[in-house]
mmCIF file of N, CA and C in Angstrom:
data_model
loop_
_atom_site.group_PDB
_atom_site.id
_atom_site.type_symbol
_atom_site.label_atom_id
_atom_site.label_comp_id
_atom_site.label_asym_id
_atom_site.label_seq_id
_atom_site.Cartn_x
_atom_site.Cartn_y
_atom_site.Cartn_z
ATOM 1 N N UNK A 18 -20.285 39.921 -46.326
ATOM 2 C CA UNK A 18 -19.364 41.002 -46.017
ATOM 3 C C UNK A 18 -17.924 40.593 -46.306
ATOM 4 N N UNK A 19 -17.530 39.520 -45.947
ATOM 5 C CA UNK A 19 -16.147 39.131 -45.997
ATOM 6 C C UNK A 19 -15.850 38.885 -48.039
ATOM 7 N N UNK A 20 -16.614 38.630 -48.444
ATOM 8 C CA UNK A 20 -16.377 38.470 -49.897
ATOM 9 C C UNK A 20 -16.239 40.143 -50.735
ATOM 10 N N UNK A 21 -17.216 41.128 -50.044
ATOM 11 C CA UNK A 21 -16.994 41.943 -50.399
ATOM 12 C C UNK A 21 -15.483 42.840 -49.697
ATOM 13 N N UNK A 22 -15.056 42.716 -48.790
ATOM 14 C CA UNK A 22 -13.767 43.057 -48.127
ATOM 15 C C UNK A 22 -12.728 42.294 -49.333
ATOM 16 N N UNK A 23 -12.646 41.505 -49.574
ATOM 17 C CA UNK A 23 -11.625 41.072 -50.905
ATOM 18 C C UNK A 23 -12.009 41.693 -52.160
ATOM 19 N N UNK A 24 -12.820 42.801 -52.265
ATOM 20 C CA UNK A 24 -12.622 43.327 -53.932
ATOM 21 C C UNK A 24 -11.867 44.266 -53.307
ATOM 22 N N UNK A 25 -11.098 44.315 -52.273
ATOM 23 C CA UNK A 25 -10.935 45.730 -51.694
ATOM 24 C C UNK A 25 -9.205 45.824 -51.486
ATOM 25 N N UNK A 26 -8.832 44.376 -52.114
ATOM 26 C CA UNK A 26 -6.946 43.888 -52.199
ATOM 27 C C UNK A 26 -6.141 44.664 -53.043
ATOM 28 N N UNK A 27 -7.190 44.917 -54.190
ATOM 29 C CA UNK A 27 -6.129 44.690 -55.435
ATOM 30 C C UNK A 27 -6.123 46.582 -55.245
ATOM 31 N N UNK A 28 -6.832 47.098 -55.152
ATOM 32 C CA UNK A 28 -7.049 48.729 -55.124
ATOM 33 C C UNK A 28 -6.261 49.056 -53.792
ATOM 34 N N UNK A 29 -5.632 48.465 -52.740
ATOM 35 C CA UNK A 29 -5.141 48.879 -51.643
ATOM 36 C C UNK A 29 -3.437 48.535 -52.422
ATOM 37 N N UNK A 30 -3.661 47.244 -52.994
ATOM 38 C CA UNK A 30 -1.748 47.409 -53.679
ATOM 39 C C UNK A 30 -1.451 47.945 -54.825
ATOM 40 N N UNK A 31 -2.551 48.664 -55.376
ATOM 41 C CA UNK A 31 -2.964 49.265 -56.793
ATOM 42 C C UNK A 31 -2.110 50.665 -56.169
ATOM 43 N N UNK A 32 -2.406 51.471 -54.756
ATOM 44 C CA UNK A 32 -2.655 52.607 -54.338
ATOM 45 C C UNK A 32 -1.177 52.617 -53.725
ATOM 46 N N UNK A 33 -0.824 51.465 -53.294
ATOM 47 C CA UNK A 33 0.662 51.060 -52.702
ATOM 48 C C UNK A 33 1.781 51.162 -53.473
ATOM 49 N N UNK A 34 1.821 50.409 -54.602
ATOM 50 C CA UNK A 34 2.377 50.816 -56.169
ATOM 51 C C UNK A 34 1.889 52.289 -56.722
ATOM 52 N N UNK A 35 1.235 52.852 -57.156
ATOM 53 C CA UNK A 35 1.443 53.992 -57.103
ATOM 54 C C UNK A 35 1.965 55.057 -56.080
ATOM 55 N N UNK A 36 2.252 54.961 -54.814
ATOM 56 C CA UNK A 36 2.832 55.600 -54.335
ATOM 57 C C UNK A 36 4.615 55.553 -54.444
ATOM 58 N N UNK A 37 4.886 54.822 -54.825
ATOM 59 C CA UNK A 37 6.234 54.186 -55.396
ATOM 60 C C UNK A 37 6.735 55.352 -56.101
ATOM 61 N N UNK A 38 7.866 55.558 -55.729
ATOM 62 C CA UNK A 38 8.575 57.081 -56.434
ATOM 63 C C UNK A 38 9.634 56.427 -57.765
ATOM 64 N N UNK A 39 9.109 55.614 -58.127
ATOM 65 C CA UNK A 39 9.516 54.471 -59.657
ATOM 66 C C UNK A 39 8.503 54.282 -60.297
ATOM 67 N N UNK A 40 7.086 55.221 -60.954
ATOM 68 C CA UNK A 40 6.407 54.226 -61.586
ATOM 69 C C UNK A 40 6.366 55.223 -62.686
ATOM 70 N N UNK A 41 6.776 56.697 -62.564
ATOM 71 C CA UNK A 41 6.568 57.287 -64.042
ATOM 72 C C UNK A 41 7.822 58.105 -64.358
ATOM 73 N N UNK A 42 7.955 57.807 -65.376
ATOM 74 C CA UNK A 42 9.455 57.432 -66.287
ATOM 75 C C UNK A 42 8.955 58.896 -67.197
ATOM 76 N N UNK A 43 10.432 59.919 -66.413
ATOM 77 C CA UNK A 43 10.320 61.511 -67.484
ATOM 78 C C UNK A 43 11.638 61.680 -68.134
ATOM 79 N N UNK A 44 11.336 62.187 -69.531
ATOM 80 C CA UNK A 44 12.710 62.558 -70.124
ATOM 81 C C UNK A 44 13.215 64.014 -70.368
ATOM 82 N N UNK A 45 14.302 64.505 -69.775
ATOM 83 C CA UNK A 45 14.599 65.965 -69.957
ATOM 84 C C UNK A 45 15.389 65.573 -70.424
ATOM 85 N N UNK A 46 15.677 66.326 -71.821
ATOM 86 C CA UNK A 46 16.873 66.849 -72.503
ATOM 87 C C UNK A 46 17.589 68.248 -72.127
ATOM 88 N N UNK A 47 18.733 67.745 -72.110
ATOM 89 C CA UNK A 47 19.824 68.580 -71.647
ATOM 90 C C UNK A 47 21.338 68.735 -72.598
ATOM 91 N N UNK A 48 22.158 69.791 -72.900
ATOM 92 C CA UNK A 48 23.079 70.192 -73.846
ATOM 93 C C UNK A 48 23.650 68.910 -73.786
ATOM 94 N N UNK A 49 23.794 67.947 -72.535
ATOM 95 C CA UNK A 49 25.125 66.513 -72.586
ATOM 96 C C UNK A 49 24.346 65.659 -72.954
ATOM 97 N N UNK A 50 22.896 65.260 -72.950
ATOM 98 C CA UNK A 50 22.101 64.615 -73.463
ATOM 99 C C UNK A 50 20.549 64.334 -72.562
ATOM 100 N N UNK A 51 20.271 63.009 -72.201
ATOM 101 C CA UNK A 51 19.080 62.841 -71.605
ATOM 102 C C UNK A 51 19.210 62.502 -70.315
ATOM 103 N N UNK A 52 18.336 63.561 -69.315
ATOM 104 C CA UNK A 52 18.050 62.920 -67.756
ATOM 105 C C UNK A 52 16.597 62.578 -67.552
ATOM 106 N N UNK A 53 16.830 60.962 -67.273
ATOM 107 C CA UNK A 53 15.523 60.288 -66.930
ATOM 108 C C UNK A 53 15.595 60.519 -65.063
ATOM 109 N N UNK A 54 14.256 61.045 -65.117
ATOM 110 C CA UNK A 54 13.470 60.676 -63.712
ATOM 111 C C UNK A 54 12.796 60.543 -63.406
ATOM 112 N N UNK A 55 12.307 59.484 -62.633
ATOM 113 C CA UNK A 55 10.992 58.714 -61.862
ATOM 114 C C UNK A 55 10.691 59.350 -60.761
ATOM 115 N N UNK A 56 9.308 59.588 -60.880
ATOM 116 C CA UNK A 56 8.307 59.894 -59.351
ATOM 117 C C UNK A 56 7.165 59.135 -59.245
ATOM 118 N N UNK A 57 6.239 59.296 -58.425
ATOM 119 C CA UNK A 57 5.029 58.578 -57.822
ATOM 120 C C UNK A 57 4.398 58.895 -58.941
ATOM 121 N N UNK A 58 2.962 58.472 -58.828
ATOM 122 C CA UNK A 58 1.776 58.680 -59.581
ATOM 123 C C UNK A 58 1.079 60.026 -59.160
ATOM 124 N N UNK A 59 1.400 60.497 -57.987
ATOM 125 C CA UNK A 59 0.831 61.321 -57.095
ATOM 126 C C UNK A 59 1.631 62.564 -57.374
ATOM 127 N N UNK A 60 2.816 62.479 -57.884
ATOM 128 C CA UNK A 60 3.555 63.861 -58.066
ATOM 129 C C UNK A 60 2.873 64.743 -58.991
ATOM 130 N N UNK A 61 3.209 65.851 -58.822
ATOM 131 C CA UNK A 61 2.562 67.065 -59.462
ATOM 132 C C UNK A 61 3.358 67.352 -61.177
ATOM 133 N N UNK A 62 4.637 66.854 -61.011
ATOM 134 C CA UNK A 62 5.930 67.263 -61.434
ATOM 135 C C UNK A 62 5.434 66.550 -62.846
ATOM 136 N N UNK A 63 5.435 65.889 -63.234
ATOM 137 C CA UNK A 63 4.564 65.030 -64.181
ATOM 138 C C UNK A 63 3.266 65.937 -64.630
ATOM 139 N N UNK A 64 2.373 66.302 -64.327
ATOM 140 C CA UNK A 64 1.545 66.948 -64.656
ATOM 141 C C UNK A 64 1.254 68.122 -65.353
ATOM 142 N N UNK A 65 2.683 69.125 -64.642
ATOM 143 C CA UNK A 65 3.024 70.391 -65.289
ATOM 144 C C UNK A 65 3.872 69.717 -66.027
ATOM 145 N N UNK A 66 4.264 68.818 -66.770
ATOM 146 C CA UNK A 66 5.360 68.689 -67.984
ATOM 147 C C UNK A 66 3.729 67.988 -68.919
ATOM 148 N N UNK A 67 2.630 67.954 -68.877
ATOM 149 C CA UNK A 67 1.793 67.493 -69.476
ATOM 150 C C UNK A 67 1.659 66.054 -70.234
ATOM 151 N N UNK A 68 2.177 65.369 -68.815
ATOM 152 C CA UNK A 68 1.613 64.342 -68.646
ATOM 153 C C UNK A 68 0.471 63.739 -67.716
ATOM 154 N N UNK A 69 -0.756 64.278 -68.130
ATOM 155 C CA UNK A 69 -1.811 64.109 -67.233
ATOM 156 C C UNK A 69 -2.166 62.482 -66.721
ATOM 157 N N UNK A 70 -2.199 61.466 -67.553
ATOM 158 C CA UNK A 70 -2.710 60.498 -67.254
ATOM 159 C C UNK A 70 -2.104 59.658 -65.753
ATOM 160 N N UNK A 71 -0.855 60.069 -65.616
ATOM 161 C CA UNK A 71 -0.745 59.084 -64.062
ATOM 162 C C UNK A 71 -1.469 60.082 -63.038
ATOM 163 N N UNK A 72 -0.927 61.162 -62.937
ATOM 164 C CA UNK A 72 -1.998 62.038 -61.714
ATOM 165 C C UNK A 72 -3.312 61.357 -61.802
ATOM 166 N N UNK A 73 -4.349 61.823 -62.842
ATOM 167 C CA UNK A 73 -5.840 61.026 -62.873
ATOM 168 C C UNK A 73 -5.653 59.692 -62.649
ATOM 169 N N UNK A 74 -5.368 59.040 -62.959
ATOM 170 C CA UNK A 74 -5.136 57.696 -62.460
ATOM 171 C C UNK A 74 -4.811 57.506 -60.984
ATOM 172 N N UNK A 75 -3.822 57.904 -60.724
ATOM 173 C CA UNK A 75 -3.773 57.888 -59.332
ATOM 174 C C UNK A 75 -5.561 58.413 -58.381
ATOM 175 N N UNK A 76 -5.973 59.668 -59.238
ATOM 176 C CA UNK A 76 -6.898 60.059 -57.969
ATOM 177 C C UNK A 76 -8.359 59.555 -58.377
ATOM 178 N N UNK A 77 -8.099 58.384 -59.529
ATOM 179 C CA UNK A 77 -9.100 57.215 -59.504
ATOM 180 C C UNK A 77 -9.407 56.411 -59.252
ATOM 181 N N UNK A 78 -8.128 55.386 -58.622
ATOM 182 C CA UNK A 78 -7.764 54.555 -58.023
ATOM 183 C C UNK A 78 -7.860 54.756 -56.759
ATOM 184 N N UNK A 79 -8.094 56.202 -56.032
ATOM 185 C CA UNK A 79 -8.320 56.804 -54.879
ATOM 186 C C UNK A 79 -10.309 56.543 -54.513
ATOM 187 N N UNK A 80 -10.544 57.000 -55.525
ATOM 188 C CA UNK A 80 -11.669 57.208 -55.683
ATOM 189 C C UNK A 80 -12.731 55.814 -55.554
ATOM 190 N N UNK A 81 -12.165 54.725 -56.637
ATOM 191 C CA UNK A 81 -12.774 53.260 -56.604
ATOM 192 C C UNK A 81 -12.219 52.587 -55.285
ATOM 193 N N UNK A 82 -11.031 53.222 -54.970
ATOM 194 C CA UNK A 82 -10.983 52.288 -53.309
ATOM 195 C C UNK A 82 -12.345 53.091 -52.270
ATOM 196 N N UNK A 83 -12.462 54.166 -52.534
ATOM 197 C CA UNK A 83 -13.028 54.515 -51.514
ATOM 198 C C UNK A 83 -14.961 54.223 -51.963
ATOM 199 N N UNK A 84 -15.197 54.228 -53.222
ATOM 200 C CA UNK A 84 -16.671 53.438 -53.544
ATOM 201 C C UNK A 84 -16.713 51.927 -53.138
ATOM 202 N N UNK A 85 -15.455 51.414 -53.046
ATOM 203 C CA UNK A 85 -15.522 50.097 -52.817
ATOM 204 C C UNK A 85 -15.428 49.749 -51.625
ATOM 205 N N UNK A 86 -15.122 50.776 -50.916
ATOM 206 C CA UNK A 86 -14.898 50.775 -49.252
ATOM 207 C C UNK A 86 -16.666 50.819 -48.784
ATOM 208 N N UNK A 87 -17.380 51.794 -49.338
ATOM 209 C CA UNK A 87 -18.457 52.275 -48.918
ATOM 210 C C UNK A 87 -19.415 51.241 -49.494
ATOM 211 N N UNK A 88 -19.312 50.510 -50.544
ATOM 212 C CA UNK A 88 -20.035 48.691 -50.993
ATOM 213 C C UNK A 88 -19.582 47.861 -50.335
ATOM 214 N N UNK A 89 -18.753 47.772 -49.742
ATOM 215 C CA UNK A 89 -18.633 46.867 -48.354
ATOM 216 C C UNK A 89 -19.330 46.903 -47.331
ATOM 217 N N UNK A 90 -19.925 47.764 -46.963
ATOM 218 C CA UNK A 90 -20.817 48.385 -45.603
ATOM 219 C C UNK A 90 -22.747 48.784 -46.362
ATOM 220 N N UNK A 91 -22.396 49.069 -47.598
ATOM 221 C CA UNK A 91 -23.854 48.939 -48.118
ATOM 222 C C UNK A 91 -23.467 48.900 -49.314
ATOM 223 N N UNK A 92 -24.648 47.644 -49.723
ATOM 224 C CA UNK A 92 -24.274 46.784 -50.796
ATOM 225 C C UNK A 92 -25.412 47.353 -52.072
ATOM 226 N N UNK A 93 -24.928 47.677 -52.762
ATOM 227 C CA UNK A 93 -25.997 48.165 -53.998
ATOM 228 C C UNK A 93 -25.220 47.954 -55.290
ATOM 229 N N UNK A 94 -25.942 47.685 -56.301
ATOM 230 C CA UNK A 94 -25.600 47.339 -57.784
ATOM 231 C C UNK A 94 -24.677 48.698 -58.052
ATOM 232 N N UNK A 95 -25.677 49.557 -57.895
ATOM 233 C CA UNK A 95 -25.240 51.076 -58.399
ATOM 234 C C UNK A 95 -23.618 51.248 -58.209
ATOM 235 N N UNK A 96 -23.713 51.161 -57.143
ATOM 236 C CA UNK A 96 -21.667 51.069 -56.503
ATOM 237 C C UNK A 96 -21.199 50.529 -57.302
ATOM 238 N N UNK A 97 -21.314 49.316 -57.950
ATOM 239 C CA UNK A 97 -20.342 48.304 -58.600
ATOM 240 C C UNK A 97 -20.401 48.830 -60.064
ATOM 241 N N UNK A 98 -21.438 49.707 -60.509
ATOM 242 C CA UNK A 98 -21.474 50.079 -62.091
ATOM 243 C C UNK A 98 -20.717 51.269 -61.870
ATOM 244 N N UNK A 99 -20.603 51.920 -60.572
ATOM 245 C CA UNK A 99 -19.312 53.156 -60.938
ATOM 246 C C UNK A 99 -17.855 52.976 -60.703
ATOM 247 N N UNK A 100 -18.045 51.758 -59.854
ATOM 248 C CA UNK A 100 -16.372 51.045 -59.723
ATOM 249 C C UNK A 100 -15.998 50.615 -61.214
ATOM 250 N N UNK A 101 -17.000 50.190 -62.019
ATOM 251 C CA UNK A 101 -16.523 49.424 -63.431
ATOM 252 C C UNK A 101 -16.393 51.059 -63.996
ATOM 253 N N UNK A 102 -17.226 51.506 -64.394
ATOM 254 C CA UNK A 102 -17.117 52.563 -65.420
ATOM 255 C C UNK A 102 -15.495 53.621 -64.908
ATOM 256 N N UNK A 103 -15.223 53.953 -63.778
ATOM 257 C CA UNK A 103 -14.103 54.385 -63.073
ATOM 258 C C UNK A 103 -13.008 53.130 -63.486
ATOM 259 N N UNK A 104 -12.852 52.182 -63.148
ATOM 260 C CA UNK A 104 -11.839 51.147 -63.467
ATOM 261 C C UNK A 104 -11.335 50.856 -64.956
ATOM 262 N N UNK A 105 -12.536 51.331 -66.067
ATOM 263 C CA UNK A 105 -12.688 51.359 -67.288
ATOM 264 C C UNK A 105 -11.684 52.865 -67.523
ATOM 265 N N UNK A 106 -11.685 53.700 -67.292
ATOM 266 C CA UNK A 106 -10.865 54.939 -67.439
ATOM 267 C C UNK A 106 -9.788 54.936 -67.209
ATOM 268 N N UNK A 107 -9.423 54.384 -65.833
ATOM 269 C CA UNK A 107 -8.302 54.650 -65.177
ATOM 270 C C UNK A 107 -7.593 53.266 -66.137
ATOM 271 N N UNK A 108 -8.134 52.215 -66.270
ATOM 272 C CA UNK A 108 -6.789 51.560 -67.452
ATOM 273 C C UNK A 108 -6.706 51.809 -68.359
ATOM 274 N N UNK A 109 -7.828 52.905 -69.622
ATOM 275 C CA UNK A 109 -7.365 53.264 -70.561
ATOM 276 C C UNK A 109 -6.279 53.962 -70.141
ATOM 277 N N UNK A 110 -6.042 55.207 -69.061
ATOM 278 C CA UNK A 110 -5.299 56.287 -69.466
ATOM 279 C C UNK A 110 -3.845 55.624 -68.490
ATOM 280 N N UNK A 111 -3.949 54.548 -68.075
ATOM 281 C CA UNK A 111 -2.963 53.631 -67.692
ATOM 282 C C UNK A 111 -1.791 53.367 -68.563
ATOM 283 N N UNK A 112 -2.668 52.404 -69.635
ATOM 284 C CA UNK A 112 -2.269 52.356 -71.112
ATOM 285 C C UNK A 112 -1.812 53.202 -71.855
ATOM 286 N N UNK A 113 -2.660 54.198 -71.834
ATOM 287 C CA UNK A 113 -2.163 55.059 -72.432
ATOM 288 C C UNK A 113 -0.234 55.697 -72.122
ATOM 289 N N UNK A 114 -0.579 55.672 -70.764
ATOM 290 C CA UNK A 114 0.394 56.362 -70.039
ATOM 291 C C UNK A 114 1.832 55.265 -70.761
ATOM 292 N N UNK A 115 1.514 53.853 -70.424
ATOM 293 C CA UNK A 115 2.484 52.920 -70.388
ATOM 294 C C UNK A 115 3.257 52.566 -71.697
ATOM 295 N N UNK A 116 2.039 53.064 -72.875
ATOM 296 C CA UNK A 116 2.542 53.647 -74.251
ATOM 297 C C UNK A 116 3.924 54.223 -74.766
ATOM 298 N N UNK A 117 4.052 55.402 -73.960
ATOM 299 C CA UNK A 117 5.164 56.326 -74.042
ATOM 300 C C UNK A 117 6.261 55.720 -73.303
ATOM 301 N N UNK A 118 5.753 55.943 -71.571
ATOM 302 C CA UNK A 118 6.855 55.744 -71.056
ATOM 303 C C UNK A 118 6.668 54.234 -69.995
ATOM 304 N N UNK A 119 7.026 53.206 -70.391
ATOM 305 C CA UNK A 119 6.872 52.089 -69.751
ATOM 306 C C UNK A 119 7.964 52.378 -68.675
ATOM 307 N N UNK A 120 7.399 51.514 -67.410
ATOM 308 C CA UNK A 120 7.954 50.967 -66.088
ATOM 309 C C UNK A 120 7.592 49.728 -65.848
ATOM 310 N N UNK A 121 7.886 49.236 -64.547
ATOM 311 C CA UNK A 121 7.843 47.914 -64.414
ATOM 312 C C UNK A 121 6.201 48.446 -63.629
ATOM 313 N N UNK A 122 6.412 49.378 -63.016
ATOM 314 C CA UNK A 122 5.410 49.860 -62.299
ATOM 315 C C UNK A 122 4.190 49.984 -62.858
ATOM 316 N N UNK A 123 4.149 50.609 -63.845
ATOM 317 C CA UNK A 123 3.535 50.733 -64.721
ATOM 318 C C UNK A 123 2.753 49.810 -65.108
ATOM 319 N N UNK A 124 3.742 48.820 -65.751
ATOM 320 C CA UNK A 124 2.729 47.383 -66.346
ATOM 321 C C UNK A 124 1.996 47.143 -65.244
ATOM 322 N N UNK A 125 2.148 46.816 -64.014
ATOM 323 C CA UNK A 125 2.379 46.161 -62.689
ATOM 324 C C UNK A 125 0.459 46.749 -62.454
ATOM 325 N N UNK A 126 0.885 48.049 -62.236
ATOM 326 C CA UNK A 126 -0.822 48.693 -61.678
ATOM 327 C C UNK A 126 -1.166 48.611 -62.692
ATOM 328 N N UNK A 127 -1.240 48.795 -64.163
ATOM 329 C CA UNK A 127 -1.732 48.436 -65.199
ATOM 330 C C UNK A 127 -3.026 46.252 -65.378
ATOM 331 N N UNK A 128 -2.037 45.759 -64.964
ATOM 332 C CA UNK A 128 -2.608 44.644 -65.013
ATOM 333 C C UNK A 128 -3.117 44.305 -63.266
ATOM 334 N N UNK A 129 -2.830 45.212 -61.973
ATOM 335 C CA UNK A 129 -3.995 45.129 -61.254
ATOM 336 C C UNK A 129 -5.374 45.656 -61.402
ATOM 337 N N UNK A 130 -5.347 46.476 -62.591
ATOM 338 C CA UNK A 130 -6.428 47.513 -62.849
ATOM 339 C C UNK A 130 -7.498 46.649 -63.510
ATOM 340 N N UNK A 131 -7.032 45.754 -64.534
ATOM 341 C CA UNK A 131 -7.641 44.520 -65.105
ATOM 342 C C UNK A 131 -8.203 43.096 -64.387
ATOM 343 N N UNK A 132 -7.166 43.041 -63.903
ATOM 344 C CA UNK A 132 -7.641 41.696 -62.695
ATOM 345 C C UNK A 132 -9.178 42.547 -62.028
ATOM 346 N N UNK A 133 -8.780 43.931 -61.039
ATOM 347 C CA UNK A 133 -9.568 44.109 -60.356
ATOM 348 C C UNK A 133 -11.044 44.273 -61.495
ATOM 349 N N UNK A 134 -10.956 44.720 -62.666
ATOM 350 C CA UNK A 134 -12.096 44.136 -63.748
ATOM 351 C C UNK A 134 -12.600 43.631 -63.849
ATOM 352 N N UNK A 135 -12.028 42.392 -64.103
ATOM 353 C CA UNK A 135 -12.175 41.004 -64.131
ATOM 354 C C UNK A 135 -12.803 40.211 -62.902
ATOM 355 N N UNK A 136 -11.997 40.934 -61.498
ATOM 356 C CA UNK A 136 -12.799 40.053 -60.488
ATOM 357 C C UNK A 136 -14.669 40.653 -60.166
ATOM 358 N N UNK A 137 -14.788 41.939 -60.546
ATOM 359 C CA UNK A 137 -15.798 42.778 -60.241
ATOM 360 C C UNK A 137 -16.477 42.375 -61.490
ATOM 361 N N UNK A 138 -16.258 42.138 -62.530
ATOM 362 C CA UNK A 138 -17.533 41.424 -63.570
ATOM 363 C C UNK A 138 -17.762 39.918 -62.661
ATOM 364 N N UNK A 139 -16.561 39.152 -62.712
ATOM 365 C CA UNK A 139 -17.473 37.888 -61.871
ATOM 366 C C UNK A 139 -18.351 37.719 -60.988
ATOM 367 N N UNK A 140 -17.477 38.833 -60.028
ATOM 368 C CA UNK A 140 -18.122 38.449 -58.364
ATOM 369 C C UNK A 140 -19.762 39.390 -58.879
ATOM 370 N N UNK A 141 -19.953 40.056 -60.356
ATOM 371 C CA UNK A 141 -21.356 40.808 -60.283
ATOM 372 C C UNK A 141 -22.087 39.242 -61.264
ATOM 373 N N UNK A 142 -21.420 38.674 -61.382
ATOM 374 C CA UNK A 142 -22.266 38.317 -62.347
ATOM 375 C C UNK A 142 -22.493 36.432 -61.706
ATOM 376 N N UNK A 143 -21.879 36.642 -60.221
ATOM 377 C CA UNK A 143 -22.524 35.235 -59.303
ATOM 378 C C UNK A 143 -23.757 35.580 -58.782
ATOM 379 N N UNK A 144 -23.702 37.070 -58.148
ATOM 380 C CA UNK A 144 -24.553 37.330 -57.947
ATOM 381 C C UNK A 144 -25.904 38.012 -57.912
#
């Protein structure tokens, strides 16, 4: 139990950083020139300017904390192949996102999205 409670770090500061009203970087043009502004991952405001990928991201990262919450308390393979295939999405469209408009934020949940990858192929493949 306690080994499985640590896949459960990186998706709680994954979810912490995205709530951060600095992680997605918008550009309005205006007659004097450009106003940049940052909101959460969670804002809507981003979404209607059709930038979909941080919203989904955000409510995937919602999603694998909460499969990973529920493989802590019952342990099955199955859980861990939808945490990967979910973790697999949410850093393409991460990437994707970080493409256009980089943040620090950005990179930041970007390479927890990988670690948490990385630790969930190992910890599947000790045991």
């Amino acid at each position: 139990m306690k080994k499985r409670v640590l896949l459960l770090i990186a998706p709680i500061i994954t979810l912490i950083l995205e709530a951060l009203p600095f992680g997605v970087k918008m550009n309005f043009a205006t007659a004097e020139g450009t106003i940049t502004r940052y909101t959460s991952y969670f804002d809507t405001l981003p979404y209607f300017y059709a930038m979909f990928s941080p919203l989904i991201t955000a409510v995937l990262c919602c999603a694998i904390f909460i499969v990973l919450l529920i493989y802590c308390f019952w342990e099955t393979w199955v859980l861990l192949i939808i945490v990967k295939v979910l973790l697999f999405i949410a850093v393409i469209l991460s990437v994707w996102h970080s493409l256009f408009y980089i943040t620090l934020l950005s990179v930041l949940i970007t390479l927890l999205m990988v670690i948490e990858l990385v630790v969930i192929k190992c910890y599947t493949d000790k045991t």
